[in-house]
Structures are given as structure tokens and as C-alpha cells.
Tab-separated table of C-alpha atoms and ligand atoms in Angstrom:
chain	number	residue	atom	x	y	z
N	1	ILE	CA	160.455	245.439	-106.030
N	2	ARG	CA	157.545	246.071	-103.724
N	3	VAL	CA	154.098	244.824	-104.691
N	4	ARG	CA	151.359	246.479	-102.671
N	5	PRO	CA	148.127	244.667	-101.730
N	6	LEU	CA	145.031	245.173	-103.887
N	7	THR	CA	143.120	248.191	-102.555
N	8	CYS	CA	139.469	247.931	-101.455
N	9	THR	CA	138.363	249.673	-104.644
N	10	GLU	CA	140.339	247.261	-106.793
N	11	THR	CA	138.957	244.249	-104.931
N	12	ARG	CA	135.389	245.581	-105.083
N	13	ARG	CA	135.440	246.083	-108.822
N	14	GLY	CA	136.877	242.591	-109.276
N	15	ASP	CA	140.382	243.365	-110.548
N	16	GLN	CA	142.505	240.260	-111.073
N	17	GLN	CA	145.832	239.884	-109.296
N	18	VAL	CA	148.353	239.561	-112.113
N	19	VAL	CA	151.632	239.921	-110.179
N	20	HIS	CA	153.047	237.078	-108.096
N	21	SER	CA	156.281	236.779	-106.197
N	22	LEU	CA	157.980	233.426	-106.878
N	23	GLY	CA	160.622	233.771	-104.173
N	24	ASP	CA	164.378	234.233	-104.641
N	25	GLY	CA	163.900	237.655	-106.188
N	26	ALA	CA	161.698	236.430	-109.026
N	27	VAL	CA	158.454	238.164	-109.864
N	28	HIS	CA	155.937	236.771	-112.329
N	29	VAL	CA	153.415	238.773	-114.315
N	30	SER	CA	150.665	236.783	-115.986
N	31	ALA	CA	147.668	238.131	-117.851
N	32	ALA	CA	145.788	237.319	-121.027
N	33	ARG	CA	148.512	238.246	-123.479
N	34	HIS	CA	151.462	238.670	-121.125
N	35	ASP	CA	153.514	236.123	-119.321
N	36	ALA	CA	156.869	237.285	-118.049
N	37	THR	CA	159.271	236.615	-115.191
N	38	PHE	CA	161.755	239.204	-113.951
N	39	GLY	CA	164.663	238.783	-111.553
N	40	PHE	CA	165.706	241.296	-108.883
N	41	SER	CA	167.783	241.345	-105.727
N	42	ALA	CA	164.639	241.285	-103.595
N	43	VAL	CA	160.880	241.140	-104.113
N	44	PHE	CA	158.427	242.072	-101.355
N	45	ASP	CA	154.875	240.914	-101.927
N	46	ALA	CA	151.634	242.211	-100.467
N	47	GLY	CA	152.215	240.406	-97.171
N	48	ALA	CA	155.633	241.955	-96.525
N	49	SER	CA	155.798	244.238	-93.481
N	50	GLN	CA	157.487	247.643	-93.427
N	51	GLU	CA	160.160	246.108	-91.210
N	52	ALA	CA	160.758	243.278	-93.698
N	53	VAL	CA	161.309	245.857	-96.439
N	54	PHE	CA	163.752	247.807	-94.263
N	55	GLU	CA	165.753	244.716	-93.302
N	56	GLY	CA	165.577	242.946	-96.653
N	57	SER	CA	166.320	245.831	-98.994
N	58	GLY	CA	169.788	246.657	-97.708
N	59	MET	CA	168.559	249.918	-96.179
N	60	ARG	CA	170.340	249.310	-92.874
N	61	GLN	CA	173.654	248.790	-94.663
N	62	LEU	CA	173.034	251.982	-96.622
N	63	VAL	CA	172.661	253.953	-93.377
N	64	GLU	CA	175.929	252.493	-92.084
N	65	LEU	CA	177.721	253.340	-95.339
N	66	ALA	CA	176.439	256.919	-95.140
N	67	ILE	CA	177.911	257.183	-91.635
N	68	ASP	CA	181.188	255.934	-93.090
N	69	GLY	CA	181.215	258.867	-95.497
N	70	PHE	CA	179.535	257.520	-98.650
N	71	SER	CA	176.829	259.285	-100.658
N	72	CYS	CA	173.824	257.008	-100.395
N	73	THR	CA	170.490	257.418	-102.144
N	74	VAL	CA	167.160	255.592	-101.994
N	75	PHE	CA	164.655	256.090	-104.807
N	76	ALA	CA	161.022	255.091	-104.746
N	77	PHE	CA	159.741	254.753	-108.290
N	78	GLY	CA	156.428	253.679	-109.808
N	79	GLN	CA	153.069	254.903	-111.033
N	80	THR	CA	150.847	257.073	-108.855
N	81	GLY	CA	149.172	254.979	-106.164
N	82	SER	CA	151.719	252.153	-106.339
N	83	GLY	CA	152.987	252.673	-102.769
N	84	LYS	CA	156.056	254.934	-103.071
N	85	THR	CA	155.133	257.259	-100.239
N	86	TYR	CA	153.838	254.373	-98.141
N	87	THR	CA	157.172	252.589	-98.524
N	88	LEU	CA	159.233	255.659	-97.658
N	89	MET	CA	157.095	257.200	-94.917
N	90	GLY	CA	154.257	254.833	-94.073
N	91	PRO	CA	150.599	255.866	-94.108
N	92	PHE	CA	151.200	259.016	-92.033
N	93	ALA	CA	151.834	261.121	-95.118
N	94	GLN	CA	148.080	261.173	-95.724
N	95	SER	CA	146.996	261.947	-92.168
N	96	GLY	CA	149.733	264.454	-91.383
N	97	THR	CA	150.561	262.746	-88.115
N	98	GLN	CA	152.629	259.752	-87.130
N	99	PRO	CA	150.817	256.418	-87.612
N	100	ALA	CA	149.249	254.934	-84.508
N	101	SER	CA	151.254	251.778	-84.983
N	102	PRO	CA	155.055	252.006	-85.099
N	103	ALA	CA	154.925	248.852	-87.227
N	104	LEU	CA	153.735	251.005	-90.138
N	105	LEU	CA	156.673	253.419	-90.108
N	106	GLY	CA	158.449	253.589	-93.448
N	107	LEU	CA	162.050	253.344	-94.590
N	108	MET	CA	162.756	256.955	-93.650
N	109	GLN	CA	161.772	256.846	-89.981
N	110	ARG	CA	163.454	253.439	-89.609
N	111	SER	CA	166.642	254.833	-91.105
N	112	PHE	CA	166.544	257.858	-88.791
N	113	THR	CA	166.187	255.547	-85.785
N	114	CYS	CA	169.080	253.411	-86.960
N	115	LEU	CA	171.209	256.498	-87.629
N	116	LEU	CA	170.540	258.012	-84.216
N	117	GLU	CA	171.238	254.712	-82.454
N	118	GLN	CA	174.584	254.527	-84.223
N	119	SER	CA	175.257	258.145	-83.409
N	120	ARG	CA	174.564	257.540	-79.728
N	121	SER	CA	176.734	254.456	-79.592
N	122	ARG	CA	179.626	256.419	-81.091
N	123	GLY	CA	179.393	259.171	-78.521
N	124	SER	CA	178.514	262.587	-79.894
N	125	ASP	CA	180.984	262.641	-82.751
N	126	LEU	CA	178.321	262.717	-85.516
N	127	ALA	CA	176.884	266.060	-86.602
N	128	LEU	CA	173.526	265.560	-88.334
N	129	SER	CA	171.465	267.949	-90.421
N	130	ALA	CA	168.608	267.654	-92.886
N	131	SER	CA	167.462	269.454	-96.009
N	132	TYR	CA	164.229	268.880	-97.900
N	133	LEU	CA	163.543	269.981	-101.472
N	134	GLU	CA	160.852	269.590	-104.049
N	135	ILE	CA	161.248	269.753	-107.827
N	136	TYR	CA	158.132	270.753	-109.680
N	137	ASN	CA	158.010	271.968	-113.252
N	138	GLU	CA	161.799	272.210	-113.237
N	139	GLN	CA	161.767	274.538	-110.251
N	140	ILE	CA	163.460	273.755	-106.965
N	141	ARG	CA	161.593	274.703	-103.783
N	142	ASP	CA	162.898	274.496	-100.241
N	143	LEU	CA	160.329	272.640	-98.135
N	144	LEU	CA	161.939	273.608	-94.812
N	145	SER	CA	162.504	277.348	-95.105
N	146	PRO	CA	159.716	279.382	-93.459
N	147	GLY	CA	157.574	281.851	-95.351
N	148	PRO	CA	156.151	281.610	-98.847
N	149	PRO	CA	157.893	279.036	-101.043
N	150	CYS	CA	160.633	280.489	-103.194
N	151	THR	CA	162.589	278.992	-106.067
N	152	LEU	CA	166.243	278.191	-105.438
N	153	PRO	CA	168.985	278.222	-108.086
N	154	LEU	CA	170.962	275.097	-108.951
N	155	ARG	CA	174.687	275.769	-109.426
N	156	TRP	CA	177.798	273.822	-110.270
N	157	SER	CA	181.287	274.140	-108.889
N	158	LYS	CA	184.436	272.119	-109.395
N	159	THR	CA	184.688	271.153	-105.758
N	160	ARG	CA	181.034	270.567	-104.923
N	161	GLY	CA	179.591	269.371	-108.222
N	162	PHE	CA	175.930	270.356	-108.590
N	163	TYR	CA	174.416	272.008	-105.533
N	164	VAL	CA	171.385	274.066	-104.576
N	165	GLU	CA	172.257	277.591	-103.524
N	166	ASN	CA	170.812	278.936	-100.252
N	167	GLN	CA	169.293	275.600	-99.392
N	168	LEU	CA	168.352	275.398	-95.749
N	169	SER	CA	170.021	272.657	-93.747
N	170	VAL	CA	168.630	272.142	-90.244
N	171	GLU	CA	170.669	270.458	-87.536
N	172	PHE	CA	168.994	267.820	-85.390
N	173	GLU	CA	169.944	265.528	-82.546
N	174	SER	CA	166.796	263.538	-81.831
N	175	LEU	CA	164.349	261.317	-83.671
N	176	GLU	CA	161.466	263.647	-82.757
N	177	ALA	CA	163.295	266.609	-84.298
N	178	VAL	CA	164.030	264.954	-87.639
N	179	VAL	CA	160.553	263.377	-87.895
N	180	SER	CA	159.053	266.807	-87.235
N	181	LEU	CA	161.152	268.240	-90.110
N	182	LEU	CA	159.858	265.465	-92.349
N	183	LEU	CA	156.255	266.192	-91.317
N	184	GLN	CA	156.658	269.947	-91.758
N	185	GLY	CA	158.151	269.562	-95.219
N	186	SER	CA	155.603	266.978	-96.343
N	187	GLN	CA	152.778	269.240	-95.169
N	188	ARG	CA	154.123	272.070	-97.280
N	189	ARG	CA	154.235	269.684	-100.192
N	190	ARG	CA	150.706	268.573	-99.468
N	191	THR	CA	149.291	272.089	-99.254
N	192	SER	CA	150.359	272.753	-102.782
N	193	ALA	CA	148.744	269.487	-103.791
N	194	HIS	CA	145.397	270.975	-102.779
N	195	ALA	CA	145.948	274.097	-104.799
N	196	LEU	CA	146.766	272.128	-107.907
N	197	ASN	CA	145.478	268.627	-108.045
N	198	ARG	CA	148.179	267.000	-110.140
N	199	HIS	CA	150.918	268.659	-108.148
N	200	SER	CA	151.761	265.865	-105.768
N	201	SER	CA	152.206	263.215	-108.389
N	202	ARG	CA	154.100	265.640	-110.603
N	203	SER	CA	156.695	266.716	-108.069
N	204	HIS	CA	159.794	264.946	-106.834
N	205	ALA	CA	160.704	265.281	-103.156
N	206	LEU	CA	164.293	264.879	-101.944
N	207	LEU	CA	165.113	264.684	-98.259
N	208	THR	CA	168.850	264.623	-97.589
N	209	ILE	CA	170.519	263.819	-94.279
N	210	HIS	CA	174.037	265.204	-94.034
N	211	ILE	CA	176.286	263.239	-91.715
N	212	ARG	CA	179.594	264.675	-90.616
N	213	SER	CA	181.825	262.767	-88.281
N	214	ARG	CA	183.830	265.203	-86.228
N	215	ALA	CA	187.528	264.495	-86.505
N	216	ALA	CA	188.913	262.671	-83.506
N	217	GLY	CA	192.610	263.320	-82.973
N	218	ALA	CA	194.554	262.740	-86.168
N	219	CYS	CA	191.613	261.131	-88.045
N	220	PRO	CA	190.302	263.154	-90.962
N	221	SER	CA	186.597	264.018	-90.716
N	222	LYS	CA	184.159	262.180	-92.980
N	223	GLN	CA	181.064	263.531	-94.685
N	224	GLY	CA	178.357	261.221	-95.897
N	225	THR	CA	174.837	261.792	-97.154
N	226	LEU	CA	171.667	259.760	-97.094
N	227	CYS	CA	169.132	260.969	-99.609
N	228	PHE	CA	165.510	259.784	-99.889
N	229	VAL	CA	163.817	260.470	-103.205
N	230	ASP	CA	160.052	260.186	-103.626
N	231	LEU	CA	159.756	260.423	-107.406
N	232	ALA	CA	156.724	261.752	-109.219
N	233	GLY	CA	154.324	259.143	-110.616
N	234	SER	CA	155.825	257.515	-113.660
N	235	GLU	CA	152.661	257.012	-115.715
N	236	ARG	CA	153.511	259.629	-118.298
N	237	VAL	CA	156.953	258.231	-118.947
N	238	LYS	CA	155.449	255.344	-120.812
N	239	GLU	CA	153.066	257.406	-122.885
N	240	THR	CA	155.697	259.805	-124.042
N	241	GLY	CA	159.098	258.237	-123.428
N	242	SER	CA	158.770	254.844	-124.979
N	243	SER	CA	156.783	256.070	-127.946
N	244	GLY	CA	159.580	258.559	-128.563
N	245	GLU	CA	157.102	261.364	-128.994
N	246	LEU	CA	157.873	264.232	-126.714
N	247	SER	CA	154.772	266.286	-126.478
N	248	LEU	CA	155.314	269.846	-125.395
N	249	GLU	CA	153.537	269.328	-122.102
N	250	ALA	CA	155.486	266.255	-121.112
N	251	ASN	CA	158.632	268.045	-122.079
N	252	SER	CA	158.088	270.850	-119.606
N	253	ILE	CA	156.105	269.159	-116.827
N	254	ASN	CA	157.764	265.809	-116.767
N	255	ARG	CA	161.210	266.465	-118.136
N	256	SER	CA	162.917	265.175	-115.008
N	257	LEU	CA	161.444	261.710	-115.244
N	258	LEU	CA	162.197	261.378	-118.917
N	259	ALA	CA	165.761	262.570	-118.355
N	260	LEU	CA	166.172	260.149	-115.470
N	261	GLY	CA	164.996	257.232	-117.614
N	262	HIS	CA	167.333	258.311	-120.388
N	263	CYS	CA	170.353	258.587	-118.070
N	264	ILE	CA	169.583	255.176	-116.558
N	265	SER	CA	169.315	253.563	-120.006
N	266	LEU	CA	172.678	255.005	-121.017
N	267	LEU	CA	174.307	254.165	-117.679
N	268	ALA	CA	173.097	250.563	-117.992
N	269	LYS	CA	175.257	250.049	-121.082
N	270	PRO	CA	178.681	248.463	-120.567
N	271	ARG	CA	181.257	251.050	-119.572
N	272	GLY	CA	183.201	250.844	-122.852
N	273	LYS	CA	180.085	251.467	-124.922
N	274	ARG	CA	178.803	254.412	-122.935
N	275	THR	CA	178.315	257.714	-124.558
N	276	HIS	CA	178.020	261.037	-122.790
N	277	ILE	CA	175.442	260.893	-119.959
N	278	PRO	CA	173.098	263.894	-120.245
N	279	TYR	CA	172.765	264.755	-116.546
N	280	ARG	CA	172.313	268.404	-117.509
N	281	ASP	CA	168.972	267.669	-119.159
N	282	SER	CA	166.985	268.168	-115.953
N	283	LYS	CA	167.300	269.464	-112.393
N	284	LEU	CA	166.572	266.017	-110.975
N	285	THR	CA	169.363	264.303	-112.910
N	286	ARG	CA	171.791	267.110	-112.084
N	287	LEU	CA	171.035	266.773	-108.382
N	288	LEU	CA	171.339	263.007	-108.565
N	289	ALA	CA	174.324	262.797	-110.922
N	290	ARG	CA	176.612	261.478	-108.242
N	291	SER	CA	174.204	258.878	-106.896
N	292	LEU	CA	173.208	257.699	-110.363
N	293	GLY	CA	176.448	256.937	-112.036
N	294	GLY	CA	179.301	258.339	-110.059
N	295	SER	CA	180.630	257.640	-106.623
N	296	GLY	CA	177.340	257.010	-104.833
N	297	ILE	CA	175.571	253.897	-103.610
N	298	THR	CA	171.945	253.670	-104.668
N	299	LEU	CA	168.948	251.569	-103.721
N	300	MET	CA	165.999	251.725	-106.048
N	301	VAL	CA	162.641	250.511	-104.757
N	302	ALA	CA	160.253	250.023	-107.644
N	303	CYS	CA	156.658	249.984	-106.425
N	304	ILE	CA	153.946	248.178	-108.365
N	305	SER	CA	150.254	247.397	-108.068
N	306	PRO	CA	149.190	243.759	-108.499
N	307	SER	CA	145.985	244.766	-110.319
N	308	SER	CA	145.182	243.695	-113.870
N	309	ARG	CA	144.136	247.288	-114.587
N	310	CYS	CA	147.679	248.524	-113.936
N	311	LEU	CA	149.312	245.864	-116.112
N	312	SER	CA	150.969	248.103	-118.679
N	313	GLU	CA	152.321	250.519	-116.033
N	314	THR	CA	153.570	247.562	-113.996
N	315	LEU	CA	155.421	246.082	-116.977
N	316	SER	CA	156.915	249.475	-117.752
N	317	THR	CA	158.110	249.881	-114.137
N	318	LEU	CA	159.617	246.369	-114.147
N	319	HIS	CA	161.499	247.055	-117.390
N	320	TYR	CA	162.726	250.372	-116.019
N	321	ALA	CA	163.898	248.660	-112.813
N	322	SER	CA	165.662	245.924	-114.806
N	323	ARG	CA	167.637	248.593	-116.645
N	324	ALA	CA	168.422	250.427	-113.402
N	325	ARG	CA	169.737	247.193	-111.932
N	326	ARG	CA	172.449	246.998	-114.598
N	327	VAL	CA	173.905	250.377	-113.642
N	328	THR	CA	177.158	250.180	-111.700
N	329	THR	CA	178.755	252.952	-109.701
N	330	ARG	CA	182.221	253.307	-108.180
N	331	PRO	CA	181.694	254.266	-104.558
F	1	ADP	P1	152.199	256.701	-104.308
F	1	ADP	O1	153.012	257.479	-103.333
F	1	ADP	O2	153.027	255.746	-105.120
F	1	ADP	O3	151.316	257.536	-105.170
F	1	ADP	P2	150.877	255.740	-101.912
F	1	ADP	O4	152.076	255.366	-101.127
F	1	ADP	O5	150.202	257.008	-101.568
F	1	ADP	O6	151.216	255.730	-103.472
F	1	ADP	O7	149.870	254.499	-101.842
F	1	ADP	C1	148.581	254.504	-102.410
F	1	ADP	C2	147.593	253.852	-101.438
F	1	ADP	O8	147.896	252.476	-101.242
F	1	ADP	C3	147.609	254.488	-100.072
F	1	ADP	O9	146.301	254.536	-99.578
F	1	ADP	C4	148.464	253.562	-99.231
F	1	ADP	O10	148.144	253.618	-97.866
F	1	ADP	C5	148.159	252.205	-99.860
F	1	ADP	N1	149.325	251.292	-99.792
F	1	ADP	C6	150.438	251.399	-100.546
F	1	ADP	N2	151.316	250.417	-100.270
F	1	ADP	C7	150.747	249.665	-99.302
F	1	ADP	C8	151.154	248.482	-98.575
F	1	ADP	N3	152.340	247.895	-98.813
F	1	ADP	N4	150.293	247.985	-97.674
F	1	ADP	C9	149.090	248.572	-97.436
F	1	ADP	N5	148.668	249.672	-98.077
F	1	ADP	C10	149.459	250.222	-99.005
F	2	MG	MG1	153.219	259.586	-103.211
């Protein structure tokens, strides 16, 4: 769980701070009619640095596991403005350039650095490439391919599982190269945000690093992935999902998030009691099927605001994260 600081606007209008970290993974929410404590593997409060989040969330281990051939995924989840993009990329996403201070770099750039250090220390036996997609309104767009954005088909095969056809994967060997891919892709995502205001919070962005270790001698080669998912703002999930009323709009615009919540709820049940998991209900859940409940290893960072005004969204995110925490995979 990451609790961001109160923003200037929130402080100015006198919002109360209703979320407090109690240490040892406990987070306490207290407001007029609510008083609840939740337990997680780690809680980062407003004072936590980007580095502390990287080191304390298990992100470094995830990078190492991806090099060893596992499918690893990091999700940032939470309502719009809760700090998802900040956690993944740092404040540069807004300015379009790298932040002045390296201390503000997010989980993604820190992971790239860690990955490239490992790659260097192992000689040149790691082949690295990146792909970057966006899902909006159930359409998949390649954020790296040049020219006007086009929709890519999602297919399934016995050997590959679900995959995106004709998705561009760009090889890279340096930190500058991969950060520039991230910037390029995020800019393309941002441009569309100007055209349609709700776009950015209604689209999911998935950046995947493919890591192939070239076979040395008799060793078989290994292929791992490290996927970073910046999910769309979750605010509508509560309005529609938990009330059980699927309005037509939510059904088309926000189907992915609802499907994700549904899959997580079902996956959180004990294995014997599980029913069929409806991954096919949305593009997002199809793309993430393996990381959600299959052979992947997943870190979910739930971002919340400490403000009293965000109380109901915060509680909804904490409940969602508690369910996600009960999901087990078999890497
Ligand atoms: P989201 O991606 O969830 O919509 P953002 O990451 O864009 O939210 O964050 C919203 C605002 O809050 C941004 O201005 C961002 O810089 C700021 N912010 C978020 N998290 C933090 C943090 N941990 N420390 C300082 N500022 C933060
Ligand atoms: Mg964002």
C-alpha cells in the first residue's frame, strides 16, 4: 500500500488526514463513522521515498526472478490522483522529461537500472526488448509503433496463450534507450488524453520487458518477462461493481476493471472452491491471465490518498487489495 501526501489543494481546503500507517504492514483508517485496520505485506506512508518503495516492495527480487525466466508483473491500482503513475514513473510523466532529481525516479526506471546492471555483470548474454500497449475502450493500441495509432488484435494459441498480434517489440541495450521508449510511449498516451479528457484515467498502460538469456553451451535458454501495468482509475468500479448494477456505459468503457475485480475475487477463494475464472471477459484480464492466477509472480501496489474526501474510494481500494493479497499463483 502506498499512501501519498496530502496535495496542496487538499491541505488548503482543510481536508482531514484519515489514513495512518501503524508500522508492520498495518494501515488504519479512521473517520466519523469508519474505523478499520488492514494488514498488508508493506505500507509506505507519505514520508516514504521512491527508493524506499523500490527496496521495500520486493521489486528488486521481481527483477531478478524475471531474469531467471519467470513472468513477473507489477500493478499500480487506485483511484485517479492516488499516485499510480508517480509510483511507477515518478513525476516526469507530467512534464514529459526526466525529473531533475534522480531521487524521484519511479519503480520502472529503478527496475531498468537494476536489470541493466545485472545484464552487464553477466556479460552480454541477456537479450532485452520492450513493448508498450494501451487498452482503451476494449481496444489495444501499440504505443511504440510509429504513425497514427492502430488497433491490434488479441489472439490465443496453445503454445503462447493470449498474445497481441503484430505488437512491436524494440530491442535495447542501455538505460537511455529504454527510458526513451518509455517517454515516447507515455507521450503518445498523453496526446490522446488532450483530445479526450477522460482518456488517461480510462486507459490501462502495459509496458513489458522481454528478457531472453542466450543459451551458453548446453544450458537451455530462458525467457522471462517484467510487465508494468498502470491501471485506469478505479473510481467507477465502486459505483457500478459493488452495487451490482452494470450500467451500459460502465460495461463498455470500464469493462476491464470490472472483469479484473471479478477475476481477483474468484481467484482469492480457496483452490478447491474455485469456479471457472472468466479471463475472457476483457482484454486486460486475457493479457494478464498468466500473471493473475497462473504461473506468474505479481506485485500489486495499491495507491491511496490520505484525505477525508477520498474515504470511500480509499476503503474500496483497501478491500480490493485485501482480496488480491489472498490470490496465490504457482510460478
Ligand atoms: P494517478 O496516476 O493515480 O492518477 P498521479 O501519480 O498522477 O496519480 O498523482 C497525482 C498527483 O499527486 C501528482 O501531482 C503527483 O505528482 C502527486 N503525487 C502522487 N504520489 C506522490 C508522492 N508519493 N509524493 C509526492 N507527490 C505525489
Ligand atoms: Mg496516472
